[in-house]
CSV table of C-alpha atoms in Angstrom, one decimal:
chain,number,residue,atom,x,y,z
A,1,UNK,CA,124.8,117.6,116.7
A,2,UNK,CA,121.8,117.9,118.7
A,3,UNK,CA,119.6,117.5,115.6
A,4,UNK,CA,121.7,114.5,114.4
A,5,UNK,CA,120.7,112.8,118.2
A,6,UNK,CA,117.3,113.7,118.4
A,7,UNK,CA,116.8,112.3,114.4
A,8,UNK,CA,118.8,109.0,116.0
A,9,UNK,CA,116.4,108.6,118.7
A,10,UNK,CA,113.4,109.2,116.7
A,11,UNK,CA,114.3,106.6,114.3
A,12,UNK,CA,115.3,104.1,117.4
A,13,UNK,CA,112.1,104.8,119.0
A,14,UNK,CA,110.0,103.9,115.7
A,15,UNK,CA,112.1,100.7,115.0
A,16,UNK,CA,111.3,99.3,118.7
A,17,UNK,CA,107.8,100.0,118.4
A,18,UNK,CA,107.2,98.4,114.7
A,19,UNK,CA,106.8,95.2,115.8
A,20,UNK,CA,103.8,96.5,118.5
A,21,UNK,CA,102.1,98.5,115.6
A,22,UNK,CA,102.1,95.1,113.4
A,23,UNK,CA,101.4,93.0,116.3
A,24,UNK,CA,98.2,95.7,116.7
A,25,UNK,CA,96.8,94.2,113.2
A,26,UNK,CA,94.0,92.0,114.8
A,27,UNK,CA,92.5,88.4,113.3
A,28,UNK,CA,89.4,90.8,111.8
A,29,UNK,CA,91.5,93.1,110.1
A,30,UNK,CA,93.6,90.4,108.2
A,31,UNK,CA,90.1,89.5,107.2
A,32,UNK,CA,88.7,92.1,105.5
A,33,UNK,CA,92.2,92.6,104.1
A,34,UNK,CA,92.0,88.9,103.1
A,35,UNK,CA,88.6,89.8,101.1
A,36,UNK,CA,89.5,92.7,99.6
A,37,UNK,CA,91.9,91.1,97.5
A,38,UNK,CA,89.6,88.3,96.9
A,39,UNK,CA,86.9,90.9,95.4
A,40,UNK,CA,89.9,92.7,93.6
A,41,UNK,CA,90.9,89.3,92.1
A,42,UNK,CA,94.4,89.4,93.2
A,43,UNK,CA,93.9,85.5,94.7
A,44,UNK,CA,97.8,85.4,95.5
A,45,UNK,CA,97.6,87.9,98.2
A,46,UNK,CA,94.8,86.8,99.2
A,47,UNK,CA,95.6,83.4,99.8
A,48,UNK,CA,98.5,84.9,102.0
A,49,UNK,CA,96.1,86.7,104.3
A,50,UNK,CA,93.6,83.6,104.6
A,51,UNK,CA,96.5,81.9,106.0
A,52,UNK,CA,97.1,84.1,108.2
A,53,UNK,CA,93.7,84.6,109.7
A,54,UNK,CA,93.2,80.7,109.7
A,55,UNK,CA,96.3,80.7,112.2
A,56,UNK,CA,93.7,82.0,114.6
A,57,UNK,CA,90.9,81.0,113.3
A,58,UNK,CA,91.2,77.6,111.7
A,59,UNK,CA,87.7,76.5,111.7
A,60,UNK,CA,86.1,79.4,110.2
A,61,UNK,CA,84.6,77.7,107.1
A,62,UNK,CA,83.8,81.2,105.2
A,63,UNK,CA,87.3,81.7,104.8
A,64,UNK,CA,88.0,78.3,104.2
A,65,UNK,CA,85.9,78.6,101.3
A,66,UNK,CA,87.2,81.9,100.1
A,67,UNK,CA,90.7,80.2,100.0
A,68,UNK,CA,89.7,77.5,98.2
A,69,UNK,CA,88.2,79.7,95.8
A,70,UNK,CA,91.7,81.6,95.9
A,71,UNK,CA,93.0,78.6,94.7
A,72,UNK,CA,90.2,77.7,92.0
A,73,UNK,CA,90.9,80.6,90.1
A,74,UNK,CA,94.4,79.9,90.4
A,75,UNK,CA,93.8,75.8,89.0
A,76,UNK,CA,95.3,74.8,92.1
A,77,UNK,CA,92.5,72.3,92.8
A,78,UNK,CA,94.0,69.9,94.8
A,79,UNK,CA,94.8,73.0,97.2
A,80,UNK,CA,90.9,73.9,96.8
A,81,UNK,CA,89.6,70.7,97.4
A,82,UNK,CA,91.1,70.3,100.6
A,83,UNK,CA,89.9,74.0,101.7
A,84,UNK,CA,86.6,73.3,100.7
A,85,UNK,CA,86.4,69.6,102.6
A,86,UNK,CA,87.9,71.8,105.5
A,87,UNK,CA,85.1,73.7,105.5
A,88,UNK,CA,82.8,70.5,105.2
A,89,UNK,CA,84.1,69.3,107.8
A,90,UNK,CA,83.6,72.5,109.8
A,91,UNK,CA,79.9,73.0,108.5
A,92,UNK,CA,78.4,69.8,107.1
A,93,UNK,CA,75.3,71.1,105.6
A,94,UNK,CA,76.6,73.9,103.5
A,95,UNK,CA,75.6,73.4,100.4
A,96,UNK,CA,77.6,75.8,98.4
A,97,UNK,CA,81.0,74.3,99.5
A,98,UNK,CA,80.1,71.1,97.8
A,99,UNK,CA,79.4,73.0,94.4
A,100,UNK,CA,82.4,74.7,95.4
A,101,UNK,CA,84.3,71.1,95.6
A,102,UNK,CA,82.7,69.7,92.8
A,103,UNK,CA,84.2,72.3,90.0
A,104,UNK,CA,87.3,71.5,91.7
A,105,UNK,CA,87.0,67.9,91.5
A,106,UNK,CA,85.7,69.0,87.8
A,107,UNK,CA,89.3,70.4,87.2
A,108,UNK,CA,90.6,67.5,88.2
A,109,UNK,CA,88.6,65.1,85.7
A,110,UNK,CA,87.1,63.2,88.6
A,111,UNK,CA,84.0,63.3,87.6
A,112,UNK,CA,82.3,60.8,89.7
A,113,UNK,CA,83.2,62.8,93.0
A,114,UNK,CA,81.7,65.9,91.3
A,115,UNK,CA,78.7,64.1,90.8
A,116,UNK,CA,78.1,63.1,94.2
A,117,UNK,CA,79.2,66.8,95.6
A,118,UNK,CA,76.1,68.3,93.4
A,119,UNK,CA,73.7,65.7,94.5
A,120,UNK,CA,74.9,66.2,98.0
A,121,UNK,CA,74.5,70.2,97.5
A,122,UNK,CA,71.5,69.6,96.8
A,123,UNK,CA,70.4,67.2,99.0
A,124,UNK,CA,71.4,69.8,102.1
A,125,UNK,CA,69.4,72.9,100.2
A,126,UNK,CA,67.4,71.5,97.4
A,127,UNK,CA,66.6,75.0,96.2
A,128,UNK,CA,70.0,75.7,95.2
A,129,UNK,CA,70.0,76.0,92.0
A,130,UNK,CA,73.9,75.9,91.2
A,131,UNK,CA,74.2,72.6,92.0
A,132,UNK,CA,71.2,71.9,89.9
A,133,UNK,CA,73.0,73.3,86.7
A,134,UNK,CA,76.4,71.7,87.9
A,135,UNK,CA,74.7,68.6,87.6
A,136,UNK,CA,73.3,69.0,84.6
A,137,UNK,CA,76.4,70.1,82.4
A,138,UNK,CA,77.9,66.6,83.8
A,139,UNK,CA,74.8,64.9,82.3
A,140,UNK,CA,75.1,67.0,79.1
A,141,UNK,CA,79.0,65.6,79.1
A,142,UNK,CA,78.0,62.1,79.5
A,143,UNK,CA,75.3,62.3,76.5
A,144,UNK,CA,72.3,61.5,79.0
A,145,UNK,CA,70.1,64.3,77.5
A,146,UNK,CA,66.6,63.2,79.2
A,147,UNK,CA,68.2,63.4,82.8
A,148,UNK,CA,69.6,66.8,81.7
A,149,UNK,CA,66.2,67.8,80.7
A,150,UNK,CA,64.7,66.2,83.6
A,151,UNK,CA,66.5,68.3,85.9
A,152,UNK,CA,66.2,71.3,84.6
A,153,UNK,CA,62.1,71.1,84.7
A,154,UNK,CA,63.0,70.5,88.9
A,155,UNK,CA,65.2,73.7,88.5
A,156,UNK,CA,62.5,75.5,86.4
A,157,UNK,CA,59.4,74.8,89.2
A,158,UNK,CA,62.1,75.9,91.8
A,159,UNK,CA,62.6,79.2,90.1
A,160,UNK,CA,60.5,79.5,87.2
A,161,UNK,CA,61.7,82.8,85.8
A,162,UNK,CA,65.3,81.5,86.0
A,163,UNK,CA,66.4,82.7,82.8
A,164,UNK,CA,69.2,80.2,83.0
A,165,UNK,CA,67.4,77.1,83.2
A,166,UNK,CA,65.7,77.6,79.7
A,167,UNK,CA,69.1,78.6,78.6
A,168,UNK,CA,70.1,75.6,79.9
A,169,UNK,CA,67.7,73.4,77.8
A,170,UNK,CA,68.0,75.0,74.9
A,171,UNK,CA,71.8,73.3,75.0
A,172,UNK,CA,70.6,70.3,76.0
A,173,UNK,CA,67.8,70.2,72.8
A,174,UNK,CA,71.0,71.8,70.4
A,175,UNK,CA,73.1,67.9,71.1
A,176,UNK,CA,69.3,66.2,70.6
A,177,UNK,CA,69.0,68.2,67.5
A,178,UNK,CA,65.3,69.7,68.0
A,179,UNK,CA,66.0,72.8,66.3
A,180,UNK,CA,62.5,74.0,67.5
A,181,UNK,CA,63.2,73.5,70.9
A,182,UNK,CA,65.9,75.2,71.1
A,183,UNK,CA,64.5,79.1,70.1
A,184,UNK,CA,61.5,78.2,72.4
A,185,UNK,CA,63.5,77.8,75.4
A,186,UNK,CA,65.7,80.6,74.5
A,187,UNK,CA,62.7,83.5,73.6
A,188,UNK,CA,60.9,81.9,76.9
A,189,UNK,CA,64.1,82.7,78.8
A,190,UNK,CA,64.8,86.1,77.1
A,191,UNK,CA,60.9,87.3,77.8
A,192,UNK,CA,61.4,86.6,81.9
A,193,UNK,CA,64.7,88.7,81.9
A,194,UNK,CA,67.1,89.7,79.5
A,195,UNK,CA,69.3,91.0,81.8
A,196,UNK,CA,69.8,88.1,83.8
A,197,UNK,CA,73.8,87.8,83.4
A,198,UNK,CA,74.5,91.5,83.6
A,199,UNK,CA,73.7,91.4,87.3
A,200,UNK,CA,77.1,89.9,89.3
A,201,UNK,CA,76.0,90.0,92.6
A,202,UNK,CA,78.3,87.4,94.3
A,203,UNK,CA,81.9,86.9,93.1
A,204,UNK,CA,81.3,83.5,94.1
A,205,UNK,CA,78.9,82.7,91.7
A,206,UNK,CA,81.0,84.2,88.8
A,207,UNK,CA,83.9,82.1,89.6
A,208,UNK,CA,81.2,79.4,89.6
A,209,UNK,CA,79.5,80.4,86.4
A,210,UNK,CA,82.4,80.8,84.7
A,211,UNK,CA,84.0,77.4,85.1
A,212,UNK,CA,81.5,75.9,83.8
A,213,UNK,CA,80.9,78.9,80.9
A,214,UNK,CA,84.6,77.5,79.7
A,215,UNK,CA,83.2,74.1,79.5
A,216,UNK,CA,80.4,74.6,77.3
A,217,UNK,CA,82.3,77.4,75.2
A,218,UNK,CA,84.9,74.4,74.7
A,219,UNK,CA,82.0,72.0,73.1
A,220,UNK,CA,80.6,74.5,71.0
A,221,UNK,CA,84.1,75.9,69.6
A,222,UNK,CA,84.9,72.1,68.7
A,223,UNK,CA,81.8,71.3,66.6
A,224,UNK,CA,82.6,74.9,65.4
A,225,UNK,CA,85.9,73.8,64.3
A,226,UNK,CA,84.2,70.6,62.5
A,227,UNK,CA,81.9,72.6,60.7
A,228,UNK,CA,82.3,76.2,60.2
A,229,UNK,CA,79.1,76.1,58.4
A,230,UNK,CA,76.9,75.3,61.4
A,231,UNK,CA,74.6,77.8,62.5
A,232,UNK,CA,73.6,76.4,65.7
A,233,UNK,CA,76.9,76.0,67.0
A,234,UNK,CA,77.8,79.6,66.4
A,235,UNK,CA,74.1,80.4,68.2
A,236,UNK,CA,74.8,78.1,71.3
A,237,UNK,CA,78.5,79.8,71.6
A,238,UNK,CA,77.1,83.4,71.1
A,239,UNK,CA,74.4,82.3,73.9
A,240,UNK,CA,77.0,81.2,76.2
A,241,UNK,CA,79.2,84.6,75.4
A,242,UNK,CA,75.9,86.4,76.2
A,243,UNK,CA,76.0,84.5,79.8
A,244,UNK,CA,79.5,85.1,80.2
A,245,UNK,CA,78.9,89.1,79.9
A,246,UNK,CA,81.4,89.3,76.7
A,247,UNK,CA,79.0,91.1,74.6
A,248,UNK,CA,81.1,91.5,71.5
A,249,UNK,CA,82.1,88.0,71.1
A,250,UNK,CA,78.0,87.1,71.7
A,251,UNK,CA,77.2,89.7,69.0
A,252,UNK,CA,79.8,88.2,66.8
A,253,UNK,CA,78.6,84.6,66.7
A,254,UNK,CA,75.3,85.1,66.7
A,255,UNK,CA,75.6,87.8,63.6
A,256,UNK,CA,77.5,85.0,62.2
A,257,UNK,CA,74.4,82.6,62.9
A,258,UNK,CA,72.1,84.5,61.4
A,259,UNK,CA,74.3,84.8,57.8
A,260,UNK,CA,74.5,80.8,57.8
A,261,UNK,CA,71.1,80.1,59.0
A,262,UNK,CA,69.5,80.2,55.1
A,263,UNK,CA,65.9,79.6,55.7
A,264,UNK,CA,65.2,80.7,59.0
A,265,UNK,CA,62.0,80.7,60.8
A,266,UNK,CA,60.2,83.5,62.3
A,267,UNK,CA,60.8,82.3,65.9
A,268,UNK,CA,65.0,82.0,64.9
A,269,UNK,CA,64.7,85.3,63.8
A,270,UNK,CA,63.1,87.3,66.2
A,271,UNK,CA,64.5,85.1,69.1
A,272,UNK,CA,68.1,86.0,67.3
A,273,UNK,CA,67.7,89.7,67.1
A,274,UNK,CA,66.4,89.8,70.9
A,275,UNK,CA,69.5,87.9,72.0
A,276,UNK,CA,72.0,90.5,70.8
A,277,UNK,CA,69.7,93.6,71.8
A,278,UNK,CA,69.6,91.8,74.9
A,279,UNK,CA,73.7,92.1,75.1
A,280,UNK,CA,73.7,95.7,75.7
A,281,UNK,CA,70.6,96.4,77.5
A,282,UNK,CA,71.5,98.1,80.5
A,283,UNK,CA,67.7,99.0,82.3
C-alpha cells in the first residue's frame, strides 16, 4: 500500500510540474529546434516551430525567411511569398529575400513580379550573384538571348571563376545554336573548378539552385522528347544533372551525347570526357 501511494504521488507530482518543464523551452530553443528540421528537410515540423518562435519574435526576418523557404519546398508559394515580404518589410535591403520571393512568384507563373524581385536583389547587393542567374533563366524563357548573355558577362567580371556563369552561357548559346560557343564556355568553366556543384554550403542556395535546375531540366527533356536524336539536348541536360549533383543521370546523358554526336570536334570531345570525370571527382 505504501508503495502503491508513494508511486501515486510521484506520478501527481510529475503531471503538475509538466506544464513548468514545457513552459522552460525558451524563444532560442524553439529556434534551433526550428532549424534543425529545416537542415534535416523535414519542412512540416519545421514550419510548426517557426510559428512558434515568431509568436515572440515576429519581426525576426531570418526566420521569416526560413519559413518561407519551409513553404517553397513544400509549393506552398502563396504562404512563401508572404513570409518572404514579411521579412522585406522587416529588413528592406536584403537581397536574398527578394531571390527568395522571386522563385516563389516563379511558382506562381507571375513572372513579371519575379522580374522586378531579381533586379531589386540586385539592386540592394549588386554582387549577388543569384539574382544575376535568376534573372537570366527568365531572359532565357522569354527568348531574349543577348540580355541573357549580357548579364552573364556582369556576373562573370563580378566573379570570374564562377564556374556557373559559363555554364550559364553555354545554355544560352545551345537555344542560339552556336555549337562552338557552347563547349568553349563549358571547358572555360570546367578548367576554373570542376567541383563547383559538389560543394553545398548553404541549404539555401540548394533549394534556390534547384528550382531553377527543374526549370532548365524541363526545356531540355522537351526538345529531348522532340528529337531523340539531338545531341546537344542530351549534353545541356547531362550539364544540368552535373549541377544538380545527380551524377549518374549526368553520366547517362552525356554518354548518350557523345554516341549521337557523329562528327565531333576535338574541343566536344575532350570538353565531353572532362564533364563526366568531373562528376565524380571528389579532391
Amino acid at each position: 500500500m505504501k508503495s502503491t501511494l508513494t508511486t501515486l504521488i510521484l506520478i501527481l507530482f510529475f503531471l503538475i510540474n509538466l506544464p513548468q518543464a514545457k513552459a522552460q523551452q525558451t524563444p532560442e530553443d524553439i529556434l534551433t529546434k526550428a532549424n534543425e528540421y529545416f537542415l534535416q528537410g523535414d519542412f512540416q515540423n519545421a514550419i510548426i516551430f517557426f510559428t512558434d518562435f515568431l509568436k515572440s519574435y515576429p519581426q525576426h526576418f531570418a526566420a521569416l525567411d526560413n519559413r518561407g523557404l519551409s513553404y517553397l519546398a513544400l509549393k506552398d508559394y502563396g504562404r512563401a511569398i508572404d513570409d518572404f515580404s514579411s521579412a522585406i518589410r522587416v529588413n528592406k535591403s536584403s537581397s536574398m529575400s527578394y531571390v527568395y520571393r522571386a522563385l516563389a512568384y516563379q511558382g506562381k507563373n507571375n513572372l513579371p513580379s519575379a522580374k522586378k524581385d531579381y533586379e531589386d536583389a540586385m539592386f540592394y547587393d549588386v554582387s549577388n550573384l543569384e539574382a544575376y542567374y535568376g534573372l537570366n533563366m527568365l531572359y532565357v524563357g522569354n527568348k531574349e538571348y543577348e540580355r541573357s548573355l549580357k548579364l552573364l558577362e556582369k556576373a562573370t567580371a563580378l566573379d570570374p571563376k564562377s564556374s556557373r556563369s559559363y555554364f550559364l552561357k553555354a545554355i544560352t548559346h545551345t537555344f542560339k545554336k552556336d555549337t562552338a560557343k557552347i563547349f568553349e564556355n563549358v571547358a572555360e568553366g570546367l578548367s576554373w573548378d570542376s567541383t563547383y556543384y559538389l560543394k553545398n554550403t548553404s541549404k539555401d542556395l540548394v533549394f534556390v539552385k534547384a528550382e531553377r535546375f527543374k526549370s532548365a531540366l524541363n526545356i531540355f527533356s522537351q526538345l529531348i522528347s522532340k528529337d531523340p536524336k539531338s545531341y546537344l539536348a542530351y549534353f545541356n541536360r547531362g550539364m544540368i544533372y552535373y549541377m544538380m549533383g545527380s551524377n549518374d543521370k549526368a553520366e547517362s546523358d552525356l554518354k548518350k551525347s557523345k554516341s549521337l554526336n557523329k562528327n565531333p570536334t576535338e574541343l566536344e570531345t575532350t570538353t565531353t570526357d572532362k564533364l563526366i570525370r568531373a562528376c565524380y571527382r571528389l579532391d
